PDB file of C-alpha atoms in Angstrom:
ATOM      1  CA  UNK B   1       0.000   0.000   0.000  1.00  0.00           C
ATOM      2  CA  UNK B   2       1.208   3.784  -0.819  1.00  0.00           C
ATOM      3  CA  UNK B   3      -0.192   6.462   1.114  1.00  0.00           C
ATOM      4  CA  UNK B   4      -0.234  10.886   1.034  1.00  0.00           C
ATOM      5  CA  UNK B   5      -1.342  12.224   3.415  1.00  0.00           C
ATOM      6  CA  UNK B   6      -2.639  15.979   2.410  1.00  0.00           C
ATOM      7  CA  UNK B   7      -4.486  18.996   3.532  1.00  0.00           C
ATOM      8  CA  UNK B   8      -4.019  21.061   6.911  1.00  0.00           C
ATOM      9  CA  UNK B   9      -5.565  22.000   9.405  1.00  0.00           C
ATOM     10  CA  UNK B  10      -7.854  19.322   8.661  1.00  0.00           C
ATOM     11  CA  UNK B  11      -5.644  16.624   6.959  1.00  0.00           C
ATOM     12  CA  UNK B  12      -6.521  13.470   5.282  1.00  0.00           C
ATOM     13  CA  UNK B  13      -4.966  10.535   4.089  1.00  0.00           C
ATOM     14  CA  UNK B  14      -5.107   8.936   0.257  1.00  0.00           C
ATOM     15  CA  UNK B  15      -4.311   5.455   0.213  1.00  0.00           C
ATOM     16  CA  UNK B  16      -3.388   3.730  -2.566  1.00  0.00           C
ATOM     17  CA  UNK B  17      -4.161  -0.365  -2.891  1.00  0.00           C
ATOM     18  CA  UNK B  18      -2.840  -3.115  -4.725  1.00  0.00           C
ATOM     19  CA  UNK B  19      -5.350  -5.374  -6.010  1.00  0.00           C
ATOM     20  CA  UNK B  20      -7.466  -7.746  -3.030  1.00  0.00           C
ATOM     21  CA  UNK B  21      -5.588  -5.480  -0.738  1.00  0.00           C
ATOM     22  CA  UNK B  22      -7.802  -3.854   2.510  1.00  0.00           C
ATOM     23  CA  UNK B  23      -7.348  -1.283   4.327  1.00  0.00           C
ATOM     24  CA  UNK B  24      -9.792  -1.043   7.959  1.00  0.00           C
ATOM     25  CA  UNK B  25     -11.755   2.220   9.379  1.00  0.00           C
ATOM     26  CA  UNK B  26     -14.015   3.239  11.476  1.00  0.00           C
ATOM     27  CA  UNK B  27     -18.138   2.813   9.805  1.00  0.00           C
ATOM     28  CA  UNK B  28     -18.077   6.490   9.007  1.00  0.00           C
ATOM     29  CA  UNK B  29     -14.614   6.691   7.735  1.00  0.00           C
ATOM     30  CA  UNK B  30     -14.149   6.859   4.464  1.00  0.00           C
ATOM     31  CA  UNK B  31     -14.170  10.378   2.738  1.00  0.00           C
ATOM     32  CA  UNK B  32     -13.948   9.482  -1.103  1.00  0.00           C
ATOM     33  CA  UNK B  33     -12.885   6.360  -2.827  1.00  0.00           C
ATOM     34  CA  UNK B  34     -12.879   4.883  -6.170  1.00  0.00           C
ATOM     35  CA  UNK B  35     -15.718   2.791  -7.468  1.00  0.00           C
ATOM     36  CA  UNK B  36     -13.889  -0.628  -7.718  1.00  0.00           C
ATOM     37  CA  UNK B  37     -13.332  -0.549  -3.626  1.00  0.00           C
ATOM     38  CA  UNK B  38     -15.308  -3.204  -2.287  1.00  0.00           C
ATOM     39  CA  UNK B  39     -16.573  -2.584   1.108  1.00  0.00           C
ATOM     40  CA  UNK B  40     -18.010  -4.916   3.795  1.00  0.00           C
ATOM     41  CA  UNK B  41     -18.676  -3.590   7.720  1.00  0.00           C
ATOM     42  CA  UNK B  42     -18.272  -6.537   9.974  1.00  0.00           C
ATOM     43  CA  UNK B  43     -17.422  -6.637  13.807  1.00  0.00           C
ATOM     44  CA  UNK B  44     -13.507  -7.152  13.475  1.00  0.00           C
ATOM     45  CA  UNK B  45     -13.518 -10.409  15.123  1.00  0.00           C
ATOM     46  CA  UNK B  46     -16.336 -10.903  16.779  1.00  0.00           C
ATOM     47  CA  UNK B  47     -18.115 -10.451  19.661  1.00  0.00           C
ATOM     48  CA  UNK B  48     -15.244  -9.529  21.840  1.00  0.00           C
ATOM     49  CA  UNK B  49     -13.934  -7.334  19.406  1.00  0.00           C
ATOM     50  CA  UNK B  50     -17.397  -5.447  19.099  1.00  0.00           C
ATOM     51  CA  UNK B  51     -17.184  -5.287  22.623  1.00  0.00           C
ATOM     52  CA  UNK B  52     -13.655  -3.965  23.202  1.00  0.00           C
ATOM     53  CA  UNK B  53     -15.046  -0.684  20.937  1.00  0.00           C
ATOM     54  CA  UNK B  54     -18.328  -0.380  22.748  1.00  0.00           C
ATOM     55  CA  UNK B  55     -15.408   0.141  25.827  1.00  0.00           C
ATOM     56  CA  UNK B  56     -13.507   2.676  24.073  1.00  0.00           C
ATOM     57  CA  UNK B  57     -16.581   4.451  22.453  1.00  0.00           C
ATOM     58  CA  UNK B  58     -16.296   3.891  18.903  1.00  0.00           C
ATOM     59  CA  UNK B  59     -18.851   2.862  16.041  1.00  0.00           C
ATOM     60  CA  UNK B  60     -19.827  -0.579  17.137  1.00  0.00           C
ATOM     61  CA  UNK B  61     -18.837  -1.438  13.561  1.00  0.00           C
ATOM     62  CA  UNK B  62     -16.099  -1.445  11.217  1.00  0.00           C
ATOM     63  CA  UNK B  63     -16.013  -1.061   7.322  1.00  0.00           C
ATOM     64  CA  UNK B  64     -13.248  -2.883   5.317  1.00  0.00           C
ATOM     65  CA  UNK B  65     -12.498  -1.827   1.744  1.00  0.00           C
ATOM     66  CA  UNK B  66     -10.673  -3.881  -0.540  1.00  0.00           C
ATOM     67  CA  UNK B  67      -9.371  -3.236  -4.106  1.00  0.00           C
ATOM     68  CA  UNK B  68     -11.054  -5.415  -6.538  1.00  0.00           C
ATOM     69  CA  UNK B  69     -10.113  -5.344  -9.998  1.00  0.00           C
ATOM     70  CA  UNK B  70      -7.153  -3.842  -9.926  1.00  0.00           C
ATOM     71  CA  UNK B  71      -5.582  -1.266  -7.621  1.00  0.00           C
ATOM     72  CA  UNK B  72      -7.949   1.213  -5.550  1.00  0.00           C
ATOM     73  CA  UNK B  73      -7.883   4.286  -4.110  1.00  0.00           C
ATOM     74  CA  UNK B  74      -9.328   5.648  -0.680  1.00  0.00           C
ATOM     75  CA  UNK B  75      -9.439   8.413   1.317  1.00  0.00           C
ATOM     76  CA  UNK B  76     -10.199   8.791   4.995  1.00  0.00           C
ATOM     77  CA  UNK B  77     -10.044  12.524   6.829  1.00  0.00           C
ATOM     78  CA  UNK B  78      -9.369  13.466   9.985  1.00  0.00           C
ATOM     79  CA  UNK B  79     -12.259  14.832  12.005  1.00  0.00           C
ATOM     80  CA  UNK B  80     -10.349  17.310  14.039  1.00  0.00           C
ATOM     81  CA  UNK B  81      -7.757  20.024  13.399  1.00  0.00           C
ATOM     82  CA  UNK B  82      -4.430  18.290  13.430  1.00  0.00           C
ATOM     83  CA  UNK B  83      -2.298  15.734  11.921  1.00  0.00           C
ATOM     84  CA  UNK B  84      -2.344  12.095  10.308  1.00  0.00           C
ATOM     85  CA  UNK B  85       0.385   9.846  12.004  1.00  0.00           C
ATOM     86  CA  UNK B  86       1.063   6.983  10.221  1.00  0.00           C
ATOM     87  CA  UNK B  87       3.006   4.124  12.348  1.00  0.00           C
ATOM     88  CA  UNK B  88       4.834   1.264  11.461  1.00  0.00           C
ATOM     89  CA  UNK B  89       3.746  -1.730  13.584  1.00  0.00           C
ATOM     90  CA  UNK B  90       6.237  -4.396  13.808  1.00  0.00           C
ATOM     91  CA  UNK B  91       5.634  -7.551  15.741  1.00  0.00           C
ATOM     92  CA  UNK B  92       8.521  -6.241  18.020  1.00  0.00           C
ATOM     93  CA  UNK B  93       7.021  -3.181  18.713  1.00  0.00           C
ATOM     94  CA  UNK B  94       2.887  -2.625  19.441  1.00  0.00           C
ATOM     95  CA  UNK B  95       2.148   0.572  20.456  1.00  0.00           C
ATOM     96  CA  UNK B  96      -0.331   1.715  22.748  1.00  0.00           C
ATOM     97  CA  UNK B  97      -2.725   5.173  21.894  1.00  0.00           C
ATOM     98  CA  UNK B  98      -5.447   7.243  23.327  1.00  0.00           C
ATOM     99  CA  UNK B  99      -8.884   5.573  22.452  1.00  0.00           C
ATOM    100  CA  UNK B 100      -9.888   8.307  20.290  1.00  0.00           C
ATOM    101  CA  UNK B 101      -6.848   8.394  18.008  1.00  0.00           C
ATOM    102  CA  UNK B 102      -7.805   5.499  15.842  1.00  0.00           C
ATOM    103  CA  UNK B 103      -8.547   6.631  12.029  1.00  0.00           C
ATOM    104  CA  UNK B 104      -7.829   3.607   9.540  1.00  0.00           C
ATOM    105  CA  UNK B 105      -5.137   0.715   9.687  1.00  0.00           C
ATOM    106  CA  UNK B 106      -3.944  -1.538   7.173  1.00  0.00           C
ATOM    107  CA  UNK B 107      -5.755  -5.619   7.447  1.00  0.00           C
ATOM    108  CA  UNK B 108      -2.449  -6.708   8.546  1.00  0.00           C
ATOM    109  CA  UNK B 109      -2.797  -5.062  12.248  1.00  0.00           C
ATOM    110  CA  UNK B 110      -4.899  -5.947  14.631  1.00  0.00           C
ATOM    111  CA  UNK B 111      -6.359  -3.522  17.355  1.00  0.00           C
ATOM    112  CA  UNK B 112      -7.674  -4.638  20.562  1.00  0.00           C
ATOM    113  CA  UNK B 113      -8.384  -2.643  24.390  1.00  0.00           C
ATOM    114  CA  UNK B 114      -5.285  -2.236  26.818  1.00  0.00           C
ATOM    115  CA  UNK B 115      -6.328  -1.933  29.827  1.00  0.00           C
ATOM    116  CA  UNK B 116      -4.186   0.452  32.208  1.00  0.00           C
ATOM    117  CA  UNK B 117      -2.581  -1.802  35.071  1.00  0.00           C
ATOM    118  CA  UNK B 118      -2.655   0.612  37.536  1.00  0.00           C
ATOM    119  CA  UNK B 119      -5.813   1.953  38.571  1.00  0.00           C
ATOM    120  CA  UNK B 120      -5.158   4.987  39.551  1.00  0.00           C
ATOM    121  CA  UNK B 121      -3.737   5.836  35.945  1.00  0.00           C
ATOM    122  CA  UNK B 122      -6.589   4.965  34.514  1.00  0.00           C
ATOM    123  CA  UNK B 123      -9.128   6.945  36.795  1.00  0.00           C
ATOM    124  CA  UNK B 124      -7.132  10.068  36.857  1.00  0.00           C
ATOM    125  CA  UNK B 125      -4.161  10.039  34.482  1.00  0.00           C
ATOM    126  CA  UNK B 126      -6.859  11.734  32.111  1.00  0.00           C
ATOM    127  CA  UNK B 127      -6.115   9.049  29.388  1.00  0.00           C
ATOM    128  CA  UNK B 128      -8.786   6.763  30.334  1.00  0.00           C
ATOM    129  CA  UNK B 129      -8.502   3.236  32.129  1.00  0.00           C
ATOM    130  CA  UNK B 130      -9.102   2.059  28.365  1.00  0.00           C
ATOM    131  CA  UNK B 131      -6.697   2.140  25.649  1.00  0.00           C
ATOM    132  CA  UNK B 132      -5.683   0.736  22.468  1.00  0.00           C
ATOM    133  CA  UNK B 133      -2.990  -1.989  21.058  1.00  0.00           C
ATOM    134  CA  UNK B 134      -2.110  -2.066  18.110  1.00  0.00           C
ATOM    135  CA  UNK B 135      -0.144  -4.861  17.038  1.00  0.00           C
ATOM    136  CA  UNK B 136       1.056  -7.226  14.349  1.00  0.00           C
ATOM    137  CA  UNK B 137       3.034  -6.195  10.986  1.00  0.00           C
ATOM    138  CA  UNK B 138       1.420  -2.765   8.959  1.00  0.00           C
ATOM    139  CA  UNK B 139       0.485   0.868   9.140  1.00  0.00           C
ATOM    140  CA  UNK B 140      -1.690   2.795  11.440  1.00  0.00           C
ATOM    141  CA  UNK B 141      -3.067   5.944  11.118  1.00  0.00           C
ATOM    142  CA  UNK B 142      -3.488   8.162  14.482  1.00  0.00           C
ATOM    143  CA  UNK B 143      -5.424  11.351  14.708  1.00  0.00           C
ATOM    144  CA  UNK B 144      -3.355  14.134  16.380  1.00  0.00           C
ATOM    145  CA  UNK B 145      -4.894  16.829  17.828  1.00  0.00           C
ATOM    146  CA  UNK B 146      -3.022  20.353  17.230  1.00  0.00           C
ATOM    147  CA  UNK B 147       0.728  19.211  16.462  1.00  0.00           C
ATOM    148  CA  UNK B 148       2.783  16.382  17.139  1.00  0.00           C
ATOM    149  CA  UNK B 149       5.655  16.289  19.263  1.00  0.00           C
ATOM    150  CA  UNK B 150       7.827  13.208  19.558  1.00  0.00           C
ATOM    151  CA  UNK B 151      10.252  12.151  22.851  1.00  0.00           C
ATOM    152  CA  UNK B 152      12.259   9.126  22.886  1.00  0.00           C
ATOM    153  CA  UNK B 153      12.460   7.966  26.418  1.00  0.00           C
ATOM    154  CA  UNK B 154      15.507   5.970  27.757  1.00  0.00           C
ATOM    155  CA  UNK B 155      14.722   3.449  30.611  1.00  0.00           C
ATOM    156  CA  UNK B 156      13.655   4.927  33.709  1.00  0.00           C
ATOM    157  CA  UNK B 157      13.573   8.575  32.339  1.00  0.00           C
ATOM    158  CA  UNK B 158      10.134   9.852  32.833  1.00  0.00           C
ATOM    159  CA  UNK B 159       8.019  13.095  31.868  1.00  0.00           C
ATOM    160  CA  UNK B 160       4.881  14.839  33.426  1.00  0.00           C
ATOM    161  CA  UNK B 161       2.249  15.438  31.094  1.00  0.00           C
ATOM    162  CA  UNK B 162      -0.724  17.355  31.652  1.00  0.00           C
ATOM    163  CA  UNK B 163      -4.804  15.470  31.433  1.00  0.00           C
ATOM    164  CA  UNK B 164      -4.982  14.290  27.453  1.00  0.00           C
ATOM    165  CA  UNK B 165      -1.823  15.763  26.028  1.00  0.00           C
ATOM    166  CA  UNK B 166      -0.334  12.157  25.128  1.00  0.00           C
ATOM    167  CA  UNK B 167      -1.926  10.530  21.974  1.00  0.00           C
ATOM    168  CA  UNK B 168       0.370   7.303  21.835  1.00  0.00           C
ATOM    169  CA  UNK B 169       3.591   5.531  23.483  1.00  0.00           C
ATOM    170  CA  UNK B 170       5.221   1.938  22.648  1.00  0.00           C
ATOM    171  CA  UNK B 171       4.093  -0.549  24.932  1.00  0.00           C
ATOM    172  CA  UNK B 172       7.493  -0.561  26.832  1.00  0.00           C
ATOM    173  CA  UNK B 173       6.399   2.240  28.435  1.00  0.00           C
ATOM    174  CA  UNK B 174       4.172   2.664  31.378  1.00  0.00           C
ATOM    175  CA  UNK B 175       1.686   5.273  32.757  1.00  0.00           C
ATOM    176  CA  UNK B 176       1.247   6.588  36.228  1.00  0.00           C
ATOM    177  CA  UNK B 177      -0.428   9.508  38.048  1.00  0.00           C
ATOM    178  CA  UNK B 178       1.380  12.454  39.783  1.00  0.00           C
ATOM    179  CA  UNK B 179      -0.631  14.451  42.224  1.00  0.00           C
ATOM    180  CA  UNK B 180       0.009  18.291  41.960  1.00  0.00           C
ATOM    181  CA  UNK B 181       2.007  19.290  45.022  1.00  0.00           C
ATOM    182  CA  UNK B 182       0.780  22.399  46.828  1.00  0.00           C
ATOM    183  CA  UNK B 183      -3.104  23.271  47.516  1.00  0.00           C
ATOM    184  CA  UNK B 184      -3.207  26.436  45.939  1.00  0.00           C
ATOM    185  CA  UNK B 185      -1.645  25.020  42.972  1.00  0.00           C
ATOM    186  CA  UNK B 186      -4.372  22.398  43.458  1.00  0.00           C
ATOM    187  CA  UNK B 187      -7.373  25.044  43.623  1.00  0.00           C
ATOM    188  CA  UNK B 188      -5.906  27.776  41.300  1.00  0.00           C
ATOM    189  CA  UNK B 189      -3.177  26.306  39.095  1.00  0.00           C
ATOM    190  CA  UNK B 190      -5.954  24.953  36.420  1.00  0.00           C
ATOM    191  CA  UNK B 191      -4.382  21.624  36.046  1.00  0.00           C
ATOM    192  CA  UNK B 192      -6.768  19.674  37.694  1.00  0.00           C
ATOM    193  CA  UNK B 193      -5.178  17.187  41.155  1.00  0.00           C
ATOM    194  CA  UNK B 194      -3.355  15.017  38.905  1.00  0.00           C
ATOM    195  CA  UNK B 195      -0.814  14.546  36.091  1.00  0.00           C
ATOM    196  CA  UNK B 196       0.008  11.639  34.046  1.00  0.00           C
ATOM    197  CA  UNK B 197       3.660  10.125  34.155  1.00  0.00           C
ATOM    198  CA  UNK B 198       5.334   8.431  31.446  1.00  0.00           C
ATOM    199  CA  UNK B 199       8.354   6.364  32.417  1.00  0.00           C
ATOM    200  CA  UNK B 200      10.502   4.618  29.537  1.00  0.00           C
ATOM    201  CA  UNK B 201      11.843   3.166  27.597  1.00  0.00           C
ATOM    202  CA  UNK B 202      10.113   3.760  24.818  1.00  0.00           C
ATOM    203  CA  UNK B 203       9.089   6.617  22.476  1.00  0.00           C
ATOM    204  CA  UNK B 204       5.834   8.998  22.950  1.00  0.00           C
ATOM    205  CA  UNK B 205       3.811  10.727  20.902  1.00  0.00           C
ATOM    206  CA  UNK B 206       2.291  13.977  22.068  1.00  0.00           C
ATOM    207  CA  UNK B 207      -0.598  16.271  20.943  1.00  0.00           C
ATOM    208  CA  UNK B 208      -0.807  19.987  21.608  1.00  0.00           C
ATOM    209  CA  UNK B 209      -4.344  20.455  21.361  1.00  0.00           C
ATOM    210  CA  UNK B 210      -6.397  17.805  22.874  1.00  0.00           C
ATOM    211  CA  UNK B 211      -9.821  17.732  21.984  1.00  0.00           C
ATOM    212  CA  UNK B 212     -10.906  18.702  25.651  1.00  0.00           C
ATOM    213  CA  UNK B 213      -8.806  21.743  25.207  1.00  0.00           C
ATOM    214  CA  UNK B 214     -10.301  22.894  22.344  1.00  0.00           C
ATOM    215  CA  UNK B 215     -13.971  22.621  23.292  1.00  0.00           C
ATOM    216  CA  UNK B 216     -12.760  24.757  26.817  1.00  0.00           C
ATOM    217  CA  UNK B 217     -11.481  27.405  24.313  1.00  0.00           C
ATOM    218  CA  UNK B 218     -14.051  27.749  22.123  1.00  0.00           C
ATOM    219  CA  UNK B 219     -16.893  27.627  24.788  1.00  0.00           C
ATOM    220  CA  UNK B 220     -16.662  31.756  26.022  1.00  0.00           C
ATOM    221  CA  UNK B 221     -17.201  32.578  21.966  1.00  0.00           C
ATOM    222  CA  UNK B 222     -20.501  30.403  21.728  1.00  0.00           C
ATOM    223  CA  UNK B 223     -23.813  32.352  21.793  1.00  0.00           C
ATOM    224  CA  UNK B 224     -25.859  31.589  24.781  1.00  0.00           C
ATOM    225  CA  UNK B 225     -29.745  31.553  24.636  1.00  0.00           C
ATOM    226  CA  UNK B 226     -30.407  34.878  26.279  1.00  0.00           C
ATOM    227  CA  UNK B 227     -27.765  36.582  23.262  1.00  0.00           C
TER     228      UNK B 227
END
């Protein structure tokens, strides 16, 4: 498969298929495609799959198109302003991403819930005790929201990062919670009790503009009833 990703801030990716090759999405994914794509929406592998997206809130579905004929063409956009990240997954190296980053991924991955071993992580680390794997041999595409910035971590070396501001990591790193020291930096600092903690090794992906951040900004400019 070849792939271009185009467009800001509202990118999208074109992917290009070899014939009887498939690429997955979400049911509401695709964006334009040509007319020799075959598509069929199926549960991913069964029950426990359609269950392990009911967990992480996406369609209960998922549509697979495959090139029949000869080679297709798809195209799947983004449905916030950002990036596309495509990621090669390796058998040696799953990665693990926010549950809302998922956008399309070639047949050759398979995604499944991670579930966050430490509780407290998952209750207040702001990433959810749900997560995605992604593993196997192919590309995924992540949704970033805002920019991406990359940190390769080196074992034991850790960074703070505030409620939603990490999209993915590999799955040799791990995820705690840091409470915010001081009770007026608690009350007043705006950033919430806790922080999440990333400890290597591994490499992260960060997002500038999480999509919680962007509804709080936007908010004070919407028109109320009484206006």
């Amino acid at each position: 498969m070849e792939y271009e990703i185009i467009g800001t801030p509202f990118p999208a990716v074109i992917c290009r298929l070899n014939e009887n090759e498939a690429i997955h999405c979400q049911s509401d994914g695709m964006s334009w495609m040509s007319p020799n794509m075959e598509m069929t929406t199926n549960t991913g592998g069964g029950i426990g799959k359609l269950f392990g997206r009911a967990l992480t809130g996406e369609s209960l579905f998922r549509c697979t198109y495959t090139a029949r004929q000869g080679g297709g063409m798809i195209s799947i956009a983004s449905t916030m302003p950002g990036q596309i990240l495509p990621i090669q997954i390796t058998p040696q190296r799953p990665i693990v991403a926010q549950k809302s980053a998922f956008l399309a991924m070639e047949s050759s991955v398979d995604m499944s819930i991670f579930f966050q071993k430490k509780l407290g992580s998952g209750f207040f680390g702001g990433e959810g005790f749900i997560m995605q794997r992604f593993a196997g041999n192919g590309i995924t595409f992540l949704e970033i929201n805002g920019s991406l910035v990359e940190y390769d971590l080196a074992a034991n070396q850790t960074i703070v990062v505030d409620t939603g501001y990490l999209a993915a990591m590999d799955e040799t790193c791990s995820m705690d919670i840091q409470m915010v020291k001081g009770v007026k930096n608690m009350l007043f600092g705006g950033e919430g009790l806790f922080n999440t903690r990333i400890t290597g090794p591994g490499h992260i992906w960060l997002q500038t503009m999480p999509a919680p951040a962007l509804a709080k900004s936007i908010i004070p400019f919407l028109p109320t009833s009484g206006s």
